[in-house]
Amino acid sequence: MLNPLDAPAAVSAAAEPLEDLLDDCNHVSSIHLFPVVRVAGTRPGHDRMRSLAQAVYDAGTSGHRVGTPVVPFESPRAWRDILRRQVTEGCLQPAHRYADPDLRTPVEIRRAGELADGVADLVEAHLGPVRSSADVDGPHAGELWWRNLLLVTGDWATILHLGIGD
């Protein structure tokens, strides 16, 4: 397994070609990880996911306080499906933001899905298999659209940020 603490920098580097593919003349895509924290030492119990998300935010510089419940997705792989769907047919895909469905070719859309899968593989190469994931509120720096996904493995937790800004 690769060094978990190197995951944010590695994911940012790997996501750069994907972001470039998803950018358009008016919008910039953003895909990155927040800091990685150890799962051990966080408060167990029904608020475990919320305390893990807070620990991730506390490890960074955002100062964000998690204000809503954090409910895990039924499938641990849901985060991978969400990432892939957002870059191939969802809000991160420029054709979704414009009336022109031909803004991206099928080859570019397939490439975006492959790059997203590569980013997801890289996350798990650094942290281990994701055992639990969930949507979580969080800072979004004034982006037009954003989604933060809490990712929890056996030993580590982080948040994958997806966003579109001007």
Backbone as JSON, one array per atom type, in Angstrom:
{
  "sequence": "MLNPLDAPAAVSAAAEPLEDLLDDCNHVSSIHLFPVVRVAGTRPGHDRMRSLAQAVYDAGTSGHRVGTPVVPFESPRAWRDILRRQVTEGCLQPAHRYADPDLRTPVEIRRAGELADGVADLVEAHLGPVRSSADVDGPHAGELWWRNLLLVTGDWATILHLGIGD",
  "N": [[0.85, -1.19, 0.0], [0.49, 2.25, -0.74], [1.77, 5.33, 0.71], [-0.56, 6.62, 2.91], [-0.77, 9.31, 3.72], [0.2, 10.72, 1.61], [-1.8, 10.73, -0.21], [-3.62, 13.01, -0.8], [-2.01, 14.79, -2.41], [-1.22, 13.08, -4.48], [-3.71, 12.36, -5.61], [-4.6, 14.88, -6.46], [-2.72, 15.41, -8.49], [-3.26, 13.26, -10.24], [-5.89, 13.82, -10.89], [-5.77, 16.09, -12.42], [-5.59, 15.84, -15.39], [-8.2, 14.92, -15.81], [-9.77, 17.01, -14.77], [-9.02, 19.0, -16.62], [-10.17, 17.95, -18.94], [-12.84, 18.17, -18.26], [-13.25, 20.87, -17.91], [-14.6, 23.92, -19.26], [-15.21, 26.77, -21.41], [-16.29, 28.6, -19.6], [-16.25, 27.53, -17.03], [-14.55, 25.92, -14.31], [-13.39, 22.83, -13.29], [-13.08, 20.98, -10.24], [-11.4, 18.55, -8.46], [-10.48, 16.97, -5.65], [-8.74, 15.72, -2.69], [-9.42, 16.15, 0.75], [-7.44, 16.54, 3.79], [-6.0, 13.47, 5.07], [-6.98, 11.37, 7.7], [-6.45, 9.37, 10.65], [-8.58, 6.66, 11.48], [-8.74, 5.44, 13.95], [-9.21, 6.45, 17.29], [-11.21, 8.29, 16.86], [-14.51, 9.26, 17.81], [-16.59, 6.58, 18.67], [-19.8, 5.06, 17.84], [-23.22, 6.12, 17.08], [-22.85, 8.55, 15.83], [-20.51, 8.3, 14.46], [-19.67, 8.59, 11.71], [-20.11, 11.29, 11.31], [-18.32, 12.39, 13.18], [-15.93, 11.5, 12.09], [-15.91, 12.89, 9.64], [-15.74, 15.48, 10.67], [-13.23, 15.33, 11.89], [-11.6, 15.13, 9.64], [-12.04, 17.67, 8.44], [-11.07, 19.25, 10.54], [-8.38, 18.65, 10.42], [-7.53, 20.07, 8.28], [-7.49, 23.41, 6.88], [-9.9, 24.67, 6.74], [-11.77, 25.17, 8.78], [-14.38, 24.43, 8.91], [-17.5, 23.38, 10.32], [-19.23, 20.42, 10.76], [-22.54, 20.29, 10.09], [-24.78, 18.77, 9.61], [-26.47, 15.57, 9.77], [-24.57, 12.61, 8.99], [-25.04, 10.14, 6.88], [-24.29, 6.89, 6.03], [-23.86, 5.56, 2.7], [-25.64, 2.79, 1.25], [-24.07, 0.96, -0.17], [-20.61, 0.28, -0.11], [-19.19, 0.91, -2.4], [-20.5, 3.0, -3.57], [-19.5, 5.63, -3.73], [-17.62, 5.5, -5.78], [-19.26, 4.99, -7.97], [-20.76, 7.36, -7.98], [-18.75, 9.31, -8.49], [-17.9, 8.48, -11.07], [-20.32, 8.69, -12.51], [-20.83, 11.46, -12.26], [-18.78, 12.6, -13.81], [-19.26, 11.58, -16.33], [-21.96, 11.87, -17.06], [-23.19, 13.63, -15.35], [-23.27, 16.63, -13.32], [-20.58, 17.5, -13.5], [-19.93, 17.03, -16.11], [-19.55, 18.91, -18.96], [-21.54, 19.01, -21.01], [-23.87, 18.68, -19.63], [-24.31, 21.14, -18.52], [-24.91, 22.8, -20.58], [-27.06, 23.42, -23.42], [-26.27, 21.99, -25.6], [-25.88, 18.77, -26.41], [-23.79, 17.59, -27.71], [-21.42, 18.63, -26.87], [-19.29, 17.28, -25.78], [-17.51, 14.57, -27.11], [-18.33, 11.07, -27.63], [-15.98, 9.59, -27.21], [-14.46, 11.33, -25.6], [-16.1, 11.4, -23.35], [-16.03, 8.72, -22.56], [-13.31, 8.6, -21.96], [-13.21, 10.38, -19.78], [-14.62, 8.85, -17.87], [-12.82, 6.71, -17.6], [-10.58, 8.05, -16.55], [-11.68, 8.93, -14.14], [-12.12, 6.48, -12.89], [-9.46, 5.76, -12.57], [-8.6, 7.7, -10.73], [-10.17, 6.94, -8.52], [-9.15, 4.36, -8.1], [-6.55, 5.06, -7.36], [-7.0, 6.44, -4.94], [-7.82, 4.27, -3.33], [-5.53, 2.73, -3.51], [-3.78, 4.14, -1.95], [-5.12, 4.37, 0.54], [-6.41, 1.98, 1.14], [-9.15, -0.39, 0.75], [-12.29, 1.23, 0.42], [-14.6, 1.17, 2.94], [-16.86, 2.37, 3.84], [-18.94, 5.06, 2.87], [-20.19, 8.41, 2.35], [-22.36, 11.23, 1.7], [-21.41, 14.51, 2.66], [-21.74, 17.63, 4.32], [-19.98, 20.72, 3.74], [-17.13, 22.96, 3.21], [-17.19, 25.0, 0.27], [-16.14, 27.04, -1.18], [-17.56, 29.02, -2.65], [-18.38, 27.79, -5.01], [-20.27, 26.91, -7.95], [-21.55, 24.48, -8.13], [-21.22, 21.65, -6.03], [-19.96, 18.73, -4.35], [-19.28, 16.77, -1.58], [-17.69, 13.86, -0.55], [-17.46, 11.64, 2.0], [-14.99, 9.31, 2.73], [-14.24, 6.23, 4.07], [-11.93, 3.95, 5.26], [-10.53, 0.9, 6.62], [-8.56, 1.96, 8.29], [-8.27, 4.68, 7.73], [-9.6, 7.99, 6.97], [-11.06, 10.34, 4.74], [-12.07, 13.13, 2.68], [-13.52, 13.37, -0.43], [-13.63, 15.86, -2.74], [-15.76, 17.28, -5.12], [-16.25, 19.7, -7.57], [-17.54, 22.66, -9.3], [-16.56, 25.7, -10.54], [-16.56, 29.26, -11.31]],
  "CA": [[0.0, 0.0, 0.0], [1.21, 3.51, -0.8], [1.65, 6.15, 1.92], [-1.87, 7.28, 2.97], [-0.68, 10.77, 3.88], [0.52, 11.28, 0.3], [-2.97, 10.6, -1.07], [-4.15, 14.25, -1.37], [-1.15, 15.3, -3.49], [-1.29, 12.12, -5.59], [-5.02, 12.49, -6.25], [-4.63, 16.16, -7.19], [-1.94, 15.24, -9.72], [-3.97, 12.34, -11.12], [-7.16, 14.43, -11.31], [-5.54, 17.24, -13.31], [-6.07, 15.61, -16.76], [-9.66, 14.8, -15.77], [-10.29, 18.38, -14.63], [-8.82, 19.67, -17.91], [-11.17, 17.41, -19.86], [-14.18, 18.61, -17.84], [-13.34, 22.33, -17.96], [-15.09, 24.53, -20.5], [-14.8, 28.18, -21.51], [-16.82, 29.4, -18.5], [-16.22, 26.85, -15.74], [-13.36, 25.14, -13.95], [-13.72, 21.68, -12.45], [-12.17, 20.74, -9.13], [-11.49, 17.22, -7.84], [-9.34, 16.82, -4.75], [-8.97, 15.15, -1.37], [-9.07, 16.88, 1.97], [-6.43, 15.75, 4.5], [-6.29, 12.09, 5.48], [-6.84, 11.2, 9.16], [-6.61, 8.0, 11.17], [-9.91, 6.34, 12.01], [-8.56, 5.16, 15.38], [-9.23, 7.64, 18.14], [-12.42, 9.08, 16.68], [-15.6, 8.84, 18.7], [-17.46, 5.54, 18.12], [-21.22, 5.24, 18.09], [-24.09, 6.45, 15.96], [-22.34, 9.75, 15.17], [-19.15, 8.01, 14.03], [-19.39, 9.18, 10.4], [-20.05, 12.75, 11.49], [-17.07, 12.73, 13.87], [-14.84, 11.28, 11.13], [-15.92, 14.04, 8.73], [-15.23, 16.63, 11.42], [-11.79, 15.14, 12.07], [-10.96, 15.48, 8.36], [-12.06, 19.13, 8.31], [-10.19, 19.81, 11.57], [-6.99, 18.44, 9.99], [-7.24, 21.06, 7.23], [-7.52, 24.82, 7.27], [-11.2, 25.27, 6.41], [-12.51, 25.59, 9.95], [-15.79, 24.07, 8.74], [-18.15, 22.53, 11.32], [-20.24, 19.57, 10.14], [-23.8, 20.7, 10.69], [-25.89, 17.88, 9.29], [-26.14, 14.15, 9.98], [-23.84, 11.95, 7.91], [-25.62, 8.8, 6.78], [-23.54, 6.13, 5.03], [-24.54, 4.93, 1.58], [-25.82, 1.35, 1.46], [-22.96, 0.23, -0.78], [-19.31, 0.94, 0.06], [-18.7, 1.35, -3.71], [-21.35, 4.07, -4.08], [-18.71, 6.82, -4.04], [-17.02, 5.27, -7.11], [-20.34, 5.17, -8.95], [-21.09, 8.79, -8.01], [-17.67, 9.99, -9.2], [-17.96, 8.13, -12.5], [-21.55, 9.26, -13.08], [-20.72, 12.92, -12.35], [-17.88, 13.01, -14.89], [-19.72, 11.09, -17.63], [-23.31, 12.33, -17.42], [-23.71, 14.5, -14.32], [-22.95, 18.06, -13.28], [-19.21, 17.79, -13.92], [-19.85, 16.9, -17.56], [-20.0, 20.2, -19.53], [-22.77, 18.9, -21.8], [-24.99, 18.81, -18.69], [-24.49, 22.56, -18.21], [-25.26, 23.52, -21.8], [-28.11, 22.78, -24.2], [-25.65, 21.21, -26.66], [-25.44, 17.47, -25.92], [-22.59, 17.19, -28.45], [-20.29, 19.4, -26.4], [-18.22, 16.31, -25.63], [-17.69, 13.39, -27.96], [-18.38, 9.81, -26.87], [-14.61, 9.22, -26.83], [-14.09, 12.17, -24.45], [-16.9, 10.97, -22.2], [-15.44, 7.45, -22.12], [-12.01, 8.93, -21.35], [-13.5, 10.95, -18.46], [-14.94, 7.73, -17.0], [-11.58, 5.97, -17.34], [-9.76, 8.87, -15.64], [-12.33, 8.9, -12.82], [-11.81, 5.16, -12.31], [-8.06, 5.82, -12.17], [-8.54, 8.48, -9.49], [-10.74, 6.09, -7.47], [-8.16, 3.31, -7.83], [-5.43, 5.68, -6.66], [-7.44, 6.66, -3.56], [-7.79, 3.01, -2.6], [-4.13, 2.26, -3.44], [-3.16, 4.85, -0.82], [-5.84, 4.24, 1.81], [-7.04, 0.68, 1.29], [-10.53, -0.41, 0.25], [-13.28, 2.06, 1.12], [-15.61, 0.31, 3.57], [-18.06, 3.16, 4.08], [-18.89, 6.39, 2.25], [-21.41, 9.19, 2.58], [-22.34, 12.66, 1.41], [-21.17, 15.31, 3.84], [-21.69, 19.06, 4.02], [-18.61, 21.2, 3.89], [-16.78, 24.19, 2.51], [-17.23, 24.87, -1.18], [-15.45, 28.2, -1.76], [-18.39, 29.76, -3.59], [-18.56, 27.08, -6.27], [-21.64, 26.87, -8.47], [-22.03, 23.15, -7.77], [-20.19, 20.89, -5.32], [-20.36, 17.54, -3.59], [-18.2, 16.22, -0.76], [-17.95, 12.47, -0.22], [-16.62, 11.08, 3.06], [-14.51, 7.97, 2.4], [-13.68, 5.62, 5.28], [-11.36, 2.61, 5.11], [-10.32, 0.3, 7.94], [-7.64, 2.76, 9.1], [-8.17, 6.08, 7.31], [-10.79, 8.7, 6.48], [-10.8, 11.58, 4.01], [-13.24, 13.61, 1.95], [-13.3, 13.65, -1.84], [-14.4, 17.04, -3.15], [-16.05, 17.49, -6.54], [-16.85, 21.02, -7.68], [-17.48, 23.47, -10.51], [-16.53, 27.12, -10.22], [-16.42, 30.19, -12.45]],
  "C": [[0.89, 1.24, 0.0], [0.98, 4.3, 0.48], [0.31, 6.89, 1.93], [-1.78, 8.8, 3.05], [-0.29, 11.48, 2.58], [-0.68, 11.31, -0.64], [-3.49, 11.94, -1.62], [-3.32, 14.79, -2.54], [-1.23, 14.38, -4.71], [-2.61, 12.23, -6.34], [-5.12, 13.8, -7.02], [-3.88, 16.06, -8.51], [-2.68, 14.35, -10.72], [-5.26, 12.94, -11.67], [-6.96, 15.57, -12.3], [-5.97, 16.98, -14.76], [-7.59, 15.48, -16.84], [-10.3, 16.18, -15.66], [-10.16, 19.14, -15.95], [-9.87, 19.23, -18.93], [-12.56, 17.94, -19.55], [-14.35, 20.13, -17.85], [-13.98, 22.76, -19.28], [-14.73, 26.0, -20.46], [-15.25, 29.02, -20.32], [-16.61, 28.81, -17.11], [-14.95, 26.04, -15.56], [-13.81, 24.04, -13.01], [-12.66, 21.5, -11.38], [-12.45, 19.37, -8.53], [-10.27, 17.08, -6.96], [-9.76, 16.16, -3.44], [-8.64, 16.17, -0.29], [-7.99, 16.06, 2.68], [-6.94, 14.36, 4.88], [-6.04, 11.99, 6.98], [-7.02, 9.74, 9.52], [-8.03, 7.83, 11.71], [-9.82, 6.09, 13.51], [-8.55, 6.46, 16.16], [-10.43, 8.53, 17.92], [-13.54, 8.46, 17.5], [-16.46, 7.75, 18.04], [-18.92, 5.88, 18.38], [-21.97, 5.69, 16.87], [-23.64, 7.7, 15.21], [-20.92, 9.55, 14.61], [-18.8, 8.69, 12.7], [-19.26, 10.7, 10.51], [-18.74, 13.15, 12.17], [-15.86, 12.49, 12.97], [-14.76, 12.45, 10.14], [-15.36, 15.28, 9.43], [-13.73, 16.53, 11.62], [-11.03, 15.48, 10.78], [-10.92, 17.0, 8.2], [-11.12, 19.79, 9.33], [-8.71, 19.67, 11.19], [-6.57, 19.43, 8.91], [-7.34, 22.47, 7.77], [-8.89, 25.46, 7.09], [-11.94, 25.8, 7.62], [-13.99, 25.23, 9.89], [-16.27, 23.16, 9.86], [-19.24, 21.74, 10.6], [-21.56, 19.83, 10.85], [-24.97, 19.79, 10.42], [-25.49, 16.44, 9.58], [-25.42, 13.58, 8.75], [-24.28, 10.49, 7.9], [-24.88, 8.03, 5.68], [-24.43, 5.61, 3.9], [-24.66, 3.44, 1.87], [-24.64, 0.54, 0.95], [-21.65, 0.97, -0.54], [-18.75, 1.47, -1.26], [-19.5, 2.53, -4.27], [-20.54, 5.3, -4.48], [-18.06, 6.7, -5.42], [-18.06, 5.51, -8.2], [-20.72, 6.64, -9.08], [-20.02, 9.55, -8.78], [-17.77, 9.72, -10.69], [-19.18, 8.78, -13.16], [-21.44, 10.78, -13.24], [-19.83, 13.36, -13.51], [-18.34, 12.54, -16.27], [-21.09, 11.6, -18.04], [-23.88, 13.33, -16.43], [-23.22, 15.93, -14.43], [-21.53, 18.4, -13.7], [-19.03, 17.7, -15.43], [-20.38, 18.2, -18.19], [-21.28, 20.11, -20.34], [-24.01, 19.0, -20.92], [-25.31, 20.28, -18.43], [-24.95, 23.39, -19.41], [-26.32, 22.74, -22.56], [-27.54, 21.86, -25.28], [-25.16, 19.86, -26.13], [-24.18, 16.97, -26.61], [-21.36, 17.96, -28.01], [-19.07, 18.51, -26.17], [-18.53, 15.11, -26.5], [-17.8, 12.14, -27.08], [-16.99, 9.36, -26.41], [-14.15, 10.04, -25.62], [-14.86, 11.76, -23.2], [-16.36, 9.65, -21.66], [-14.11, 7.69, -21.42], [-12.21, 9.53, -19.95], [-13.83, 9.84, -17.46], [-13.7, 6.93, -16.63], [-10.68, 6.73, -16.36], [-10.35, 8.87, -14.24], [-12.05, 7.57, -12.13], [-10.36, 5.12, -11.83], [-7.87, 6.6, -10.87], [-9.06, 7.63, -8.32], [-9.76, 4.97, -7.1], [-6.98, 3.86, -7.02], [-5.78, 5.96, -5.19], [-7.31, 5.37, -2.77], [-6.39, 2.4, -2.55], [-3.41, 2.91, -2.26], [-3.81, 4.5, 0.52], [-6.34, 2.84, 2.12], [-8.47, 0.75, 0.8], [-11.47, 0.45, 1.1], [-14.38, 1.14, 1.63], [-16.92, 1.03, 3.8], [-17.87, 4.52, 3.43], [-20.23, 7.08, 2.44], [-21.24, 10.59, 2.03], [-22.13, 13.4, 2.72], [-21.18, 16.78, 3.44], [-20.25, 19.53, 4.19], [-18.35, 22.46, 3.11], [-16.78, 23.97, 1.0], [-16.7, 26.1, -1.89], [-16.26, 28.91, -2.85], [-18.6, 29.08, -4.93], [-20.04, 27.07, -6.66], [-22.32, 25.54, -8.12], [-20.89, 22.44, -7.05], [-20.81, 19.69, -4.62], [-19.13, 17.03, -2.86], [-18.6, 14.81, -0.33], [-16.95, 12.0, 0.83], [-16.28, 9.65, 2.67], [-13.81, 7.41, 3.63], [-13.19, 4.22, 4.94], [-11.23, 2.01, 6.51], [-9.49, 1.18, 8.85], [-7.7, 4.27, 8.85], [-9.52, 6.67, 6.9], [-10.32, 9.96, 5.77], [-12.1, 11.99, 3.34], [-12.81, 13.94, 0.53], [-14.22, 14.79, -2.24], [-14.53, 17.07, -4.66], [-16.71, 18.86, -6.65], [-16.7, 21.65, -9.05], [-17.53, 24.93, -10.09], [-16.42, 27.96, -11.49], [-14.98, 30.36, -12.82]]
}
